[in-house]
């Protein structure tokens, strides 16, 4: 039995080895949500064509201060951050033609 006959002879019906990117056939970093099956690099290139828009919930003015002099300001800041909504990177919107 030679190496060529044994190499990649196991059937790939499930698991990471069975799935690949539909654009570039890459196997790592696959986004499977909504049945897209696109690697993350191709998703960044094609996201606007698909209909995903990057959404930022935090305005640019709200930033953590660089130096917090006392503990009470830190507690106030963390309470304020917890009340805000979490960051969602992409929001799916259907294109209307």
Tab-separated table of C-alpha atoms in Angstrom:
chain	number	residue	atom	x	y	z
A	1	UNK	CA	0.000	0.000	0.000
A	2	UNK	CA	1.637	3.200	-1.114
A	3	UNK	CA	1.417	6.626	0.419
A	4	UNK	CA	-0.617	7.989	-2.513
A	5	UNK	CA	-3.358	5.417	-2.064
A	6	UNK	CA	-3.672	6.109	1.672
A	7	UNK	CA	-3.344	9.912	1.603
A	8	UNK	CA	-6.742	11.652	1.788
A	9	UNK	CA	-8.573	8.340	1.485
A	10	UNK	CA	-10.866	8.878	4.461
A	11	UNK	CA	-14.368	10.002	3.404
A	12	UNK	CA	-15.143	13.658	4.252
A	13	UNK	CA	-18.891	13.838	4.906
A	14	UNK	CA	-18.875	15.930	8.093
A	15	UNK	CA	-16.522	18.131	10.084
A	16	UNK	CA	-14.141	20.894	9.070
A	17	UNK	CA	-12.588	18.875	6.268
A	18	UNK	CA	-15.887	18.490	4.445
A	19	UNK	CA	-16.712	22.208	4.206
A	20	UNK	CA	-14.984	24.838	2.092
A	21	UNK	CA	-15.511	28.401	0.918
A	22	UNK	CA	-17.768	28.593	-2.114
A	23	UNK	CA	-15.652	31.425	-3.560
A	24	UNK	CA	-12.032	30.347	-3.070
A	25	UNK	CA	-12.341	26.750	-1.696
A	26	UNK	CA	-10.454	27.749	1.479
A	27	UNK	CA	-11.250	25.604	4.524
A	28	UNK	CA	-10.252	27.837	7.459
A	29	UNK	CA	-12.227	30.769	8.888
A	30	UNK	CA	-15.515	29.642	7.376
A	31	UNK	CA	-18.683	31.655	8.074
A	32	UNK	CA	-21.545	29.169	8.006
A	33	UNK	CA	-24.298	31.435	9.327
A	34	UNK	CA	-27.348	31.757	7.037
A	35	UNK	CA	-25.853	28.939	4.936
A	36	UNK	CA	-23.318	31.313	3.358
A	37	UNK	CA	-20.249	29.023	3.619
A	38	UNK	CA	-17.806	31.837	2.819
A	39	UNK	CA	-14.386	32.278	4.416
A	40	UNK	CA	-13.875	35.479	6.387
A	41	UNK	CA	-11.492	36.988	3.831
A	42	UNK	CA	-13.986	36.572	0.984
A	43	UNK	CA	-16.782	37.846	3.245
A	44	UNK	CA	-14.932	41.113	3.784
A	45	UNK	CA	-14.565	41.538	0.031
A	46	UNK	CA	-18.116	40.526	-0.926
A	47	UNK	CA	-20.145	41.729	2.095
A	48	UNK	CA	-21.449	44.889	0.410
A	49	UNK	CA	-22.432	42.936	-2.705
A	50	UNK	CA	-24.349	40.417	-0.591
A	51	UNK	CA	-26.180	43.179	1.303
A	52	UNK	CA	-24.395	43.422	4.650
A	53	UNK	CA	-23.684	46.874	6.067
A	54	UNK	CA	-21.256	47.548	8.887
A	55	UNK	CA	-23.112	49.070	11.837
A	56	UNK	CA	-21.544	50.974	14.707
A	57	UNK	CA	-23.681	51.406	17.825
A	58	UNK	CA	-21.127	53.402	19.803
A	59	UNK	CA	-20.610	56.933	18.548
A	60	UNK	CA	-17.009	58.011	18.189
A	61	UNK	CA	-17.289	60.528	21.041
A	62	UNK	CA	-17.894	57.846	23.700
A	63	UNK	CA	-14.470	56.546	24.584
A	64	UNK	CA	-12.980	55.311	27.786
A	65	UNK	CA	-10.843	58.021	29.382
A	66	UNK	CA	-7.147	57.285	29.192
A	67	UNK	CA	-6.491	57.962	32.873
A	68	UNK	CA	-9.050	57.322	35.600
A	69	UNK	CA	-7.850	59.077	38.759
A	70	UNK	CA	-10.137	57.495	41.358
A	71	UNK	CA	-12.188	54.351	41.763
A	72	UNK	CA	-15.602	56.064	41.728
A	73	UNK	CA	-15.141	57.331	38.161
A	74	UNK	CA	-14.179	53.830	37.044
A	75	UNK	CA	-17.322	52.352	38.586
A	76	UNK	CA	-19.464	55.026	36.954
A	77	UNK	CA	-17.840	54.382	33.566
A	78	UNK	CA	-18.365	50.617	33.693
A	79	UNK	CA	-22.006	51.075	34.698
A	80	UNK	CA	-22.484	53.428	31.731
A	81	UNK	CA	-20.877	50.970	29.315
A	82	UNK	CA	-23.049	48.092	30.560
A	83	UNK	CA	-26.216	50.067	29.790
A	84	UNK	CA	-25.221	50.566	26.168
A	85	UNK	CA	-26.008	47.952	23.558
A	86	UNK	CA	-23.251	45.567	22.474
A	87	UNK	CA	-21.423	46.148	19.202
A	88	UNK	CA	-22.798	44.222	16.230
A	89	UNK	CA	-20.299	44.122	13.406
A	90	UNK	CA	-22.604	43.532	10.459
A	91	UNK	CA	-26.304	43.942	9.957
A	92	UNK	CA	-28.078	42.115	7.165
A	93	UNK	CA	-30.398	44.190	5.038
A	94	UNK	CA	-32.128	42.841	1.989
A	95	UNK	CA	-31.482	44.815	-1.150
A	96	UNK	CA	-34.571	46.323	-2.711
A	97	UNK	CA	-34.365	46.689	-6.445
